[in-house]
């Protein structure tokens, strides 16, 4: 910008500065901040596991924080990063589960909790992609829970029939801890049912 102003003109310099600013915003939007979160022991606080030590990752649960807008330009990165955090390839995992000798790992992830407290905006195209993605996760027995949606985001999702409609895609909770409490309760119930079935077989 400075060089443009000095060697060309002020108008051109301002135009170059504006273009660079818009480009910077666009590229930052393409790569939103996402991280795995862990629990501070004996508390309801959850923090970025790459920034803080001593955090606990909960068995059977992955908590992912998302910061930024979720729209047509960032939806693919969102899906890709989630799969990396879960350490899965949905297509391959679906095929693997159909095999007659398939045995599920003891530490398999059953619940994905998305912390949307810093989700500033979501557009209809991203919601459409999100719907399909959630159904794909359900096929491999991973349930999705949302936490901390702002009123603006919540109403947008509701308007697009993502939540609150006849086909409710996800459960929503005011905080991460509320979502964790629900997930852990369901995991305990599943474990109890599995143990009962095993005892009956014996």
Short mmCIF file of C-alpha atoms in Angstrom, two decimals:
data_model
loop_
_atom_site.label_atom_id
_atom_site.label_comp_id
_atom_site.label_asym_id
_atom_site.label_seq_id
_atom_site.Cartn_x
_atom_site.Cartn_y
_atom_site.Cartn_z
CA UNK A 1 0.00 0.00 0.00
CA UNK A 2 2.75 2.43 0.97
CA UNK A 3 4.70 1.72 -2.22
CA UNK A 4 1.55 2.24 -4.31
CA UNK A 5 0.88 5.60 -2.68
CA UNK A 6 4.48 6.80 -3.09
CA UNK A 7 5.14 5.64 -6.63
CA UNK A 8 1.68 5.69 -8.23
CA UNK A 9 -1.06 7.72 -6.52
CA UNK A 10 -3.07 7.98 -3.33
CA UNK A 11 -6.21 6.62 -4.99
CA UNK A 12 -4.42 3.54 -6.30
CA UNK A 13 -2.76 3.06 -2.92
CA UNK A 14 -6.11 3.12 -1.13
CA UNK A 15 -7.53 0.66 -3.66
CA UNK A 16 -4.59 -1.70 -3.16
CA UNK A 17 -4.98 -1.44 0.62
CA UNK A 18 -8.68 -2.21 0.38
CA UNK A 19 -8.06 -5.21 -1.88
CA UNK A 20 -5.42 -6.59 0.49
CA UNK A 21 -7.74 -6.17 3.49
CA UNK A 22 -10.61 -7.96 1.75
CA UNK A 23 -8.26 -10.76 0.64
CA UNK A 24 -6.96 -11.15 4.18
CA UNK A 25 -10.50 -11.45 5.58
CA UNK A 26 -11.44 -13.95 2.87
CA UNK A 27 -8.44 -16.22 3.46
CA UNK A 28 -8.94 -16.12 7.22
CA UNK A 29 -12.56 -17.14 6.66
CA UNK A 30 -11.37 -20.11 4.62
CA UNK A 31 -9.36 -21.39 7.56
CA UNK A 32 -11.35 -20.93 10.78
CA UNK A 33 -9.85 -21.76 14.14
CA UNK A 34 -10.71 -25.27 15.32
CA UNK A 35 -9.30 -27.29 18.19
CA UNK A 36 -9.93 -30.30 20.39
CA UNK A 37 -10.97 -29.47 23.92
CA UNK A 38 -10.26 -31.27 27.16
CA UNK A 39 -11.73 -31.03 30.62
CA UNK A 40 -10.02 -29.34 33.55
CA UNK A 41 -10.23 -32.11 36.19
CA UNK A 42 -13.06 -31.75 38.73
CA UNK A 43 -14.58 -28.76 36.95
CA UNK A 44 -16.98 -27.79 34.17
CA UNK A 45 -14.25 -25.94 32.26
CA UNK A 46 -13.04 -27.12 28.83
CA UNK A 47 -9.93 -25.76 27.11
CA UNK A 48 -7.78 -26.26 24.01
CA UNK A 49 -5.67 -29.37 24.63
CA UNK A 50 -2.79 -27.97 22.55
CA UNK A 51 -2.48 -24.86 24.72
CA UNK A 52 -2.96 -26.18 28.23
CA UNK A 53 -1.51 -29.10 30.15
CA UNK A 54 -3.27 -31.45 32.54
CA UNK A 55 -6.54 -31.60 30.61
CA UNK A 56 -8.56 -34.80 30.33
CA UNK A 57 -10.09 -36.14 27.12
CA UNK A 58 -13.29 -37.95 27.97
CA UNK A 59 -13.71 -41.58 26.98
CA UNK A 60 -16.00 -42.06 24.00
CA UNK A 61 -16.41 -38.30 23.49
CA UNK A 62 -14.66 -35.74 21.31
CA UNK A 63 -15.21 -32.03 21.92
CA UNK A 64 -14.37 -29.69 19.05
CA UNK A 65 -14.32 -25.90 19.33
CA UNK A 66 -15.13 -23.87 16.22
CA UNK A 67 -14.45 -20.16 15.87
CA UNK A 68 -15.53 -18.11 12.86
CA UNK A 69 -18.24 -18.27 10.25
CA UNK A 70 -19.50 -21.50 8.73
CA UNK A 71 -20.45 -20.92 5.12
CA UNK A 72 -19.96 -22.10 1.54
CA UNK A 73 -16.24 -21.29 1.63
CA UNK A 74 -15.43 -23.00 4.93
CA UNK A 75 -17.79 -25.99 5.02
CA UNK A 76 -15.35 -28.37 3.29
CA UNK A 77 -12.56 -27.48 5.72
CA UNK A 78 -14.98 -27.94 8.60
CA UNK A 79 -15.81 -31.50 7.52
CA UNK A 80 -12.19 -32.36 6.82
CA UNK A 81 -10.99 -31.11 10.20
CA UNK A 82 -13.74 -32.93 12.08
CA UNK A 83 -12.76 -36.20 10.39
CA UNK A 84 -9.13 -35.57 11.33
CA UNK A 85 -10.06 -34.91 14.95
CA UNK A 86 -12.12 -38.11 15.02
CA UNK A 87 -9.34 -39.94 13.16
CA UNK A 88 -11.77 -41.48 10.70
CA UNK A 89 -12.49 -41.75 7.01
CA UNK A 90 -16.26 -42.04 6.84
CA UNK A 91 -16.33 -43.98 3.57
CA UNK A 92 -13.72 -46.49 4.72
CA UNK A 93 -15.25 -46.82 8.17
CA UNK A 94 -18.69 -47.50 6.68
CA UNK A 95 -17.25 -50.28 4.52
CA UNK A 96 -15.31 -51.71 7.45
CA UNK A 97 -18.45 -51.92 9.59
CA UNK A 98 -20.20 -54.00 6.95
CA UNK A 99 -17.54 -56.70 7.13
CA UNK A 100 -18.73 -59.91 8.88
CA UNK A 101 -15.64 -59.98 11.11
CA UNK A 102 -15.96 -56.35 12.23
CA UNK A 103 -15.30 -55.74 15.92
CA UNK A 104 -15.68 -52.26 17.37
CA UNK A 105 -12.79 -50.85 19.37
CA UNK A 106 -13.31 -50.36 23.10
CA UNK A 107 -12.30 -46.70 22.85
CA UNK A 108 -14.51 -45.88 19.84
CA UNK A 109 -15.89 -42.35 19.72
CA UNK A 110 -19.65 -42.31 20.20
CA UNK A 111 -20.35 -38.61 20.71
CA UNK A 112 -19.07 -35.54 18.91
CA UNK A 113 -19.74 -32.33 20.81
CA UNK A 114 -19.35 -29.15 18.78
CA UNK A 115 -18.66 -26.04 20.82
CA UNK A 116 -20.31 -23.27 18.79
CA UNK A 117 -19.96 -20.47 21.34
CA UNK A 118 -17.65 -18.67 18.89
CA UNK A 119 -19.61 -19.54 15.73
CA UNK A 120 -20.46 -16.10 14.38
CA UNK A 121 -22.55 -17.05 11.37
CA UNK A 122 -23.87 -20.05 9.45
CA UNK A 123 -25.46 -19.95 6.01
CA UNK A 124 -28.01 -22.31 4.40
CA UNK A 125 -25.42 -24.02 2.19
CA UNK A 126 -23.32 -24.91 5.23
CA UNK A 127 -26.41 -26.16 7.07
CA UNK A 128 -27.29 -28.38 4.11
CA UNK A 129 -23.78 -29.86 4.13
CA UNK A 130 -23.96 -30.19 7.90
CA UNK A 131 -27.19 -32.21 7.68
CA UNK A 132 -25.63 -34.74 5.32
CA UNK A 133 -22.46 -34.92 7.39
CA UNK A 134 -24.37 -35.64 10.60
CA UNK A 135 -26.32 -38.45 8.93
CA UNK A 136 -23.04 -39.90 7.64
CA UNK A 137 -21.65 -39.86 11.18
CA UNK A 138 -24.76 -41.59 12.48
CA UNK A 139 -24.14 -44.46 10.05
CA UNK A 140 -20.84 -45.13 11.85
CA UNK A 141 -22.55 -44.74 15.24
CA UNK A 142 -21.32 -41.24 16.11
CA UNK A 143 -23.94 -38.87 17.48
CA UNK A 144 -23.51 -35.10 17.23
CA UNK A 145 -24.39 -32.62 19.98
CA UNK A 146 -24.20 -28.83 19.74
CA UNK A 147 -23.26 -26.54 22.61
CA UNK A 148 -23.35 -22.80 23.11
CA UNK A 149 -25.11 -21.65 19.94
CA UNK A 150 -25.85 -17.93 19.92
CA UNK A 151 -29.49 -16.81 19.42
CA UNK A 152 -28.65 -15.69 15.86
CA UNK A 153 -27.14 -19.06 14.92
CA UNK A 154 -29.89 -20.98 16.70
CA UNK A 155 -32.63 -19.13 14.83
CA UNK A 156 -30.86 -19.64 11.51
CA UNK A 157 -30.63 -23.38 12.14
CA UNK A 158 -34.26 -23.48 13.19
CA UNK A 159 -35.34 -21.58 10.07
CA UNK A 160 -33.49 -24.12 7.91
CA UNK A 161 -35.22 -27.02 9.73
CA UNK A 162 -31.94 -28.20 11.20
CA UNK A 163 -33.23 -28.14 14.77
CA UNK A 164 -36.68 -28.00 16.27
CA UNK A 165 -38.44 -29.45 13.22
CA UNK A 166 -40.02 -32.81 12.48
CA UNK A 167 -36.61 -34.19 11.55
CA UNK A 168 -34.39 -32.96 14.36
CA UNK A 169 -30.78 -33.52 13.32
CA UNK A 170 -29.01 -32.72 16.58
CA UNK A 171 -29.55 -32.04 20.25
CA UNK A 172 -28.54 -28.59 21.46
CA UNK A 173 -27.28 -27.57 24.89
CA UNK A 174 -26.46 -24.22 26.48
CA UNK A 175 -22.98 -25.31 27.60
CA UNK A 176 -20.37 -27.94 26.79
CA UNK A 177 -20.76 -29.43 30.25
CA UNK A 178 -24.49 -29.98 29.73
CA UNK A 179 -23.75 -31.84 26.48
CA UNK A 180 -21.02 -33.87 28.19
CA UNK A 181 -23.39 -34.80 31.01
CA UNK A 182 -25.95 -36.11 28.49
CA UNK A 183 -23.33 -38.03 26.48
CA UNK A 184 -21.83 -39.68 29.55
CA UNK A 185 -25.28 -40.69 30.78
CA UNK A 186 -26.05 -42.32 27.43
CA UNK A 187 -22.69 -44.08 27.38
CA UNK A 188 -23.35 -45.52 30.84
CA UNK A 189 -26.76 -46.76 29.68
CA UNK A 190 -25.22 -48.39 26.62
CA UNK A 191 -22.54 -50.04 28.72
CA UNK A 192 -25.19 -51.38 31.09
CA UNK A 193 -27.25 -52.82 28.24
CA UNK A 194 -24.17 -54.42 26.68
CA UNK A 195 -23.20 -56.00 30.00
CA UNK A 196 -26.73 -57.35 30.50
CA UNK A 197 -26.73 -58.91 27.03
CA UNK A 198 -23.36 -60.51 27.70
CA UNK A 199 -24.58 -61.95 31.02
CA UNK A 200 -27.69 -63.37 29.34
CA UNK A 201 -25.55 -65.07 26.69
CA UNK A 202 -23.38 -66.62 29.38
#
